[in-house]
GROMACS .gro file of C-alpha atoms in nm:
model
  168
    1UNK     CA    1 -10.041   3.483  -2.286
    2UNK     CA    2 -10.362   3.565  -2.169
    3UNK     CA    3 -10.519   3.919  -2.191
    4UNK     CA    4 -10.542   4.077  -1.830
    5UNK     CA    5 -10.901   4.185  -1.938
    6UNK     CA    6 -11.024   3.846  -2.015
    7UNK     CA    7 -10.942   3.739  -1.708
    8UNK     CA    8 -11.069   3.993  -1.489
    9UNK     CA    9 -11.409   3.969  -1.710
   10UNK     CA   10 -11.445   3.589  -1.611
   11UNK     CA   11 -11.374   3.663  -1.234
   12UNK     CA   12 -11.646   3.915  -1.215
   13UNK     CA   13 -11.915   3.655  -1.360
   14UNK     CA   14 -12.095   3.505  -1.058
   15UNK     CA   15 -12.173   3.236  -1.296
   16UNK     CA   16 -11.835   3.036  -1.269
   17UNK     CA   17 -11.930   3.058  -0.854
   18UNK     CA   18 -12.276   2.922  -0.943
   19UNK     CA   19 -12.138   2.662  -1.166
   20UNK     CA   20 -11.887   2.559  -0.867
   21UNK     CA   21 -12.152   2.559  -0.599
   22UNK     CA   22 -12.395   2.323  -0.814
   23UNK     CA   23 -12.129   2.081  -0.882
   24UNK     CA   24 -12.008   2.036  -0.557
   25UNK     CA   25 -12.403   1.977  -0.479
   26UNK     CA   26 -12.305   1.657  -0.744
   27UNK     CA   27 -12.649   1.850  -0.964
   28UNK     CA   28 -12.703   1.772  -1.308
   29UNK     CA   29 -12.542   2.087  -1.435
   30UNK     CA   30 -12.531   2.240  -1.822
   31UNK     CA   31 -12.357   2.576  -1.899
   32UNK     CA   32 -12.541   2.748  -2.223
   33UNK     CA   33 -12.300   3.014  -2.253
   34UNK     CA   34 -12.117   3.239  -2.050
   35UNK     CA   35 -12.402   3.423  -1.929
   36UNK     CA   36 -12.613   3.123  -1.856
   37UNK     CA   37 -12.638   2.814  -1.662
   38UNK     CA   38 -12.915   2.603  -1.573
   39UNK     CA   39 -12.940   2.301  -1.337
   40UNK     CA   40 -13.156   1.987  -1.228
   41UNK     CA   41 -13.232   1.990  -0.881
   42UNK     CA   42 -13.458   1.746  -0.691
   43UNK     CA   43 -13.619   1.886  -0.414
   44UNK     CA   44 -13.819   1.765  -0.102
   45UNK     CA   45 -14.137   1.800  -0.341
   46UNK     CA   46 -14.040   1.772  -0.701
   47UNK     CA   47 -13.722   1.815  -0.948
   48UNK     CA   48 -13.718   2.182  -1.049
   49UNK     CA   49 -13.485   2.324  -1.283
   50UNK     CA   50 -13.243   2.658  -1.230
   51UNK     CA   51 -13.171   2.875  -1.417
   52UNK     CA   52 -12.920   3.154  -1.386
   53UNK     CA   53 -12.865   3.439  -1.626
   54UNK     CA   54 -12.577   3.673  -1.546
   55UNK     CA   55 -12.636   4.036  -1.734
   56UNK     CA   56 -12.321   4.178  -1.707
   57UNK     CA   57 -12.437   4.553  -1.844
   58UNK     CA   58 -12.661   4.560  -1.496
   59UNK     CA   59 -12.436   4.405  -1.288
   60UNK     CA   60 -12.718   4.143  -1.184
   61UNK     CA   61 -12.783   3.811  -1.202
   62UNK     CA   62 -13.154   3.645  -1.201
   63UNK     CA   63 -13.231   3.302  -1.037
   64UNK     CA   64 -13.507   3.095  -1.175
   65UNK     CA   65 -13.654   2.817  -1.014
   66UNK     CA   66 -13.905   2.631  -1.215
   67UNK     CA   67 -14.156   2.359  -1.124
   68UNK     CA   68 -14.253   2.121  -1.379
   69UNK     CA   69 -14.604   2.151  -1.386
   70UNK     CA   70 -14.794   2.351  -1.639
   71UNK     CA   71 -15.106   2.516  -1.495
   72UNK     CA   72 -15.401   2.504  -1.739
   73UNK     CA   73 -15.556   2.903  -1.889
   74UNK     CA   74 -15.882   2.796  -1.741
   75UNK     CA   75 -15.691   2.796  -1.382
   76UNK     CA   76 -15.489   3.100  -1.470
   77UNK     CA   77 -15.777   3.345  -1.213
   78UNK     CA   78 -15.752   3.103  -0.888
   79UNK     CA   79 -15.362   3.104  -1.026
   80UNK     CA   80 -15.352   3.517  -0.996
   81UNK     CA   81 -15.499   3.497  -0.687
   82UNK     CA   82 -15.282   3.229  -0.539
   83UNK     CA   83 -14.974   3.396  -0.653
   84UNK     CA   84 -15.107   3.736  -0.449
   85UNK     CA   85 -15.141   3.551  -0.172
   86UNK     CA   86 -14.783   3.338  -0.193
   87UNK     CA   87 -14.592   3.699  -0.296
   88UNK     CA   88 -14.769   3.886  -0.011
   89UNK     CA   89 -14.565   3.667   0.224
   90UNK     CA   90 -14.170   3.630   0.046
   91UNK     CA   91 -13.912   3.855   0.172
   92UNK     CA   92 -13.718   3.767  -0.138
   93UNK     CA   93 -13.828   3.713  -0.464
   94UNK     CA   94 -14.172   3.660  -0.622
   95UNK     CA   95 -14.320   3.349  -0.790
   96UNK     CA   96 -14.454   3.444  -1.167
   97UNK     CA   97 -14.662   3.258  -1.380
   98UNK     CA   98 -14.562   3.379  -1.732
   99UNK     CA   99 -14.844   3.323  -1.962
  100UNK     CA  100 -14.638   3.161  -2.252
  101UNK     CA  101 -14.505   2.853  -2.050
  102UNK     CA  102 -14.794   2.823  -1.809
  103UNK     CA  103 -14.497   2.731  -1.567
  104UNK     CA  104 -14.464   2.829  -1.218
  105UNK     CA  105 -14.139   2.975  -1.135
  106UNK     CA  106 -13.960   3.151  -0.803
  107UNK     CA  107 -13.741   3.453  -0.969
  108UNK     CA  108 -13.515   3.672  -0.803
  109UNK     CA  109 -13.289   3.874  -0.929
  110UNK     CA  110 -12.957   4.056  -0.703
  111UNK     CA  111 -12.657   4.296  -0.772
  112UNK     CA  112 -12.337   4.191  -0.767
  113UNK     CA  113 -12.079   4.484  -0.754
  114UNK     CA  114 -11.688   4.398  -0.742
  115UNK     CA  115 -11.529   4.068  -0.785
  116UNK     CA  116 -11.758   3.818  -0.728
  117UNK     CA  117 -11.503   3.617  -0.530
  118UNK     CA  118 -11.500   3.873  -0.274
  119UNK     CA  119 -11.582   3.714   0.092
  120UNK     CA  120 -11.932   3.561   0.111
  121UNK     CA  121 -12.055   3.643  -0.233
  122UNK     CA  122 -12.025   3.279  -0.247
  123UNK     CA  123 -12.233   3.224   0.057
  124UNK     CA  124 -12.523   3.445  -0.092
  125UNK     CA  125 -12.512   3.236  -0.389
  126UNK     CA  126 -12.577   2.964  -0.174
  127UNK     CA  127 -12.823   3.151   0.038
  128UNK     CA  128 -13.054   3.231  -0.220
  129UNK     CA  129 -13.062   2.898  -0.424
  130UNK     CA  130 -13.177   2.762  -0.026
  131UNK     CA  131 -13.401   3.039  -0.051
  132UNK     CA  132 -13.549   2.945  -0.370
  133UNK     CA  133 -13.579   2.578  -0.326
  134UNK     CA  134 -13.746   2.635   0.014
  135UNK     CA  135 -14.026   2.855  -0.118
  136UNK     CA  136 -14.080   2.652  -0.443
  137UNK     CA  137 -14.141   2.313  -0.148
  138UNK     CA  138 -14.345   2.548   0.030
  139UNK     CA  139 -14.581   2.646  -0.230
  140UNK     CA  140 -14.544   2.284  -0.414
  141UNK     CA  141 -14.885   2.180  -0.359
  142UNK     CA  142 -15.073   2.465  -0.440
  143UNK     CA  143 -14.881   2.463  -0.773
  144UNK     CA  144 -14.975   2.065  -0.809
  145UNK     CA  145 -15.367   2.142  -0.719
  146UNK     CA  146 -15.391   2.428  -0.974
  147UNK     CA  147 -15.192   2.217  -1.251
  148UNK     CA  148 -15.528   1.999  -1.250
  149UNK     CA  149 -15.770   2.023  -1.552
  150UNK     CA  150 -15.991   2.160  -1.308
  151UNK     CA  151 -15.942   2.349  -0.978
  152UNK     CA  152 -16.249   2.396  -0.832
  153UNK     CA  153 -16.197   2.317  -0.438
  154UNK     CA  154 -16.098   2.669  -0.305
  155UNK     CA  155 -16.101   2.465  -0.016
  156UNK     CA  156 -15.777   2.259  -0.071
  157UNK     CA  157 -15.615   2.529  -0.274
  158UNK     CA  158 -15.646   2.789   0.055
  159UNK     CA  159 -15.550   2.476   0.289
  160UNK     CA  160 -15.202   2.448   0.030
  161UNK     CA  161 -15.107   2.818   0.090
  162UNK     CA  162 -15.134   2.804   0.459
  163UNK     CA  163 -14.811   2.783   0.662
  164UNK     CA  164 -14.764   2.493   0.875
  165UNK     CA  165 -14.583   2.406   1.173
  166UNK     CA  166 -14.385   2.075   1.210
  167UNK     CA  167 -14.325   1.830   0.892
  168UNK     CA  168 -14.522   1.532   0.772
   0.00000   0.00000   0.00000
């Protein structure tokens, strides 16, 4: 028989809604352990990966959305001042460039209090991966012009941060 506990444990990890919204997306999907799940996504830009970390003791779970580009230390000032300029606009989350990967990344992390199947925690879920994936499109080409050996045309990199109207 299983233990009541056990069971109410697992429905209060947003990470068994995650891994049910990615795999109806038909997402290359790979759980690491209960706490963590990442995915393959392909964008309108690139493929980025996801990766969700439930921490149970906070009641929070992070969203990672990595590109796969490494941006070289030499870039890592225009990078700085890029990423001031991308965070100065989000609403929700912040892009980070942590200094051991050299990988851009979207992060956000929420709070998830009560069951996680309550109505339209699912729907946030959802919400905030289009959130992610947006953003990480957005900024795609700044990313790919400061992953160059050298980025030296402030030019094009303050042309890539600018919002535009309409789609190419």
């Amino acid at each position: 028989m299983n233990d009541p506990q056990d069971m109410l444990d697992e429905a209060l990890n947003p990470i068994d809604c995650v891994e049910e919204i990615t795999t109806g997306h038909c997402w290359t999907v790979s759980r690491a352990n209960d706490d963590e799940l990442h995915v393959h996504v392909t964008g309108r830009r690139d493929t980025y990966e996801l990766t969700f970390l439930w921490q149970e003791e906070y009641g929070t779970l992070q969203l990672y959305c990595e590109y796969d580009l490494t941006i070289p230390e030499d870039n890592f000032g225009p990078a700085a001042m890029a990423l001031m300029a991308m965070n100065a606009g989000l609403w929700v989350g912040h892009f980070d460039l942590p200094g051991d990967t050299r990988t851009p990344c979207f992060r956000h992390t929420c709070l998830f209090r009560g069951p996680v199947g309550a109505v339209g925690q699912g729907r946030h879920i959802e919400d905030l991966i289009d959130i992610a994936l947006t953003e990480c499109d957005r900024y795609y080409m700044a990313f790919h012009l400061l992953s160059a050996p050298t980025c030296r045309d402030g030019d094009s990199l303050s042309l890539a941060l600018m919002d535009i109207a309409g789609e190419s």
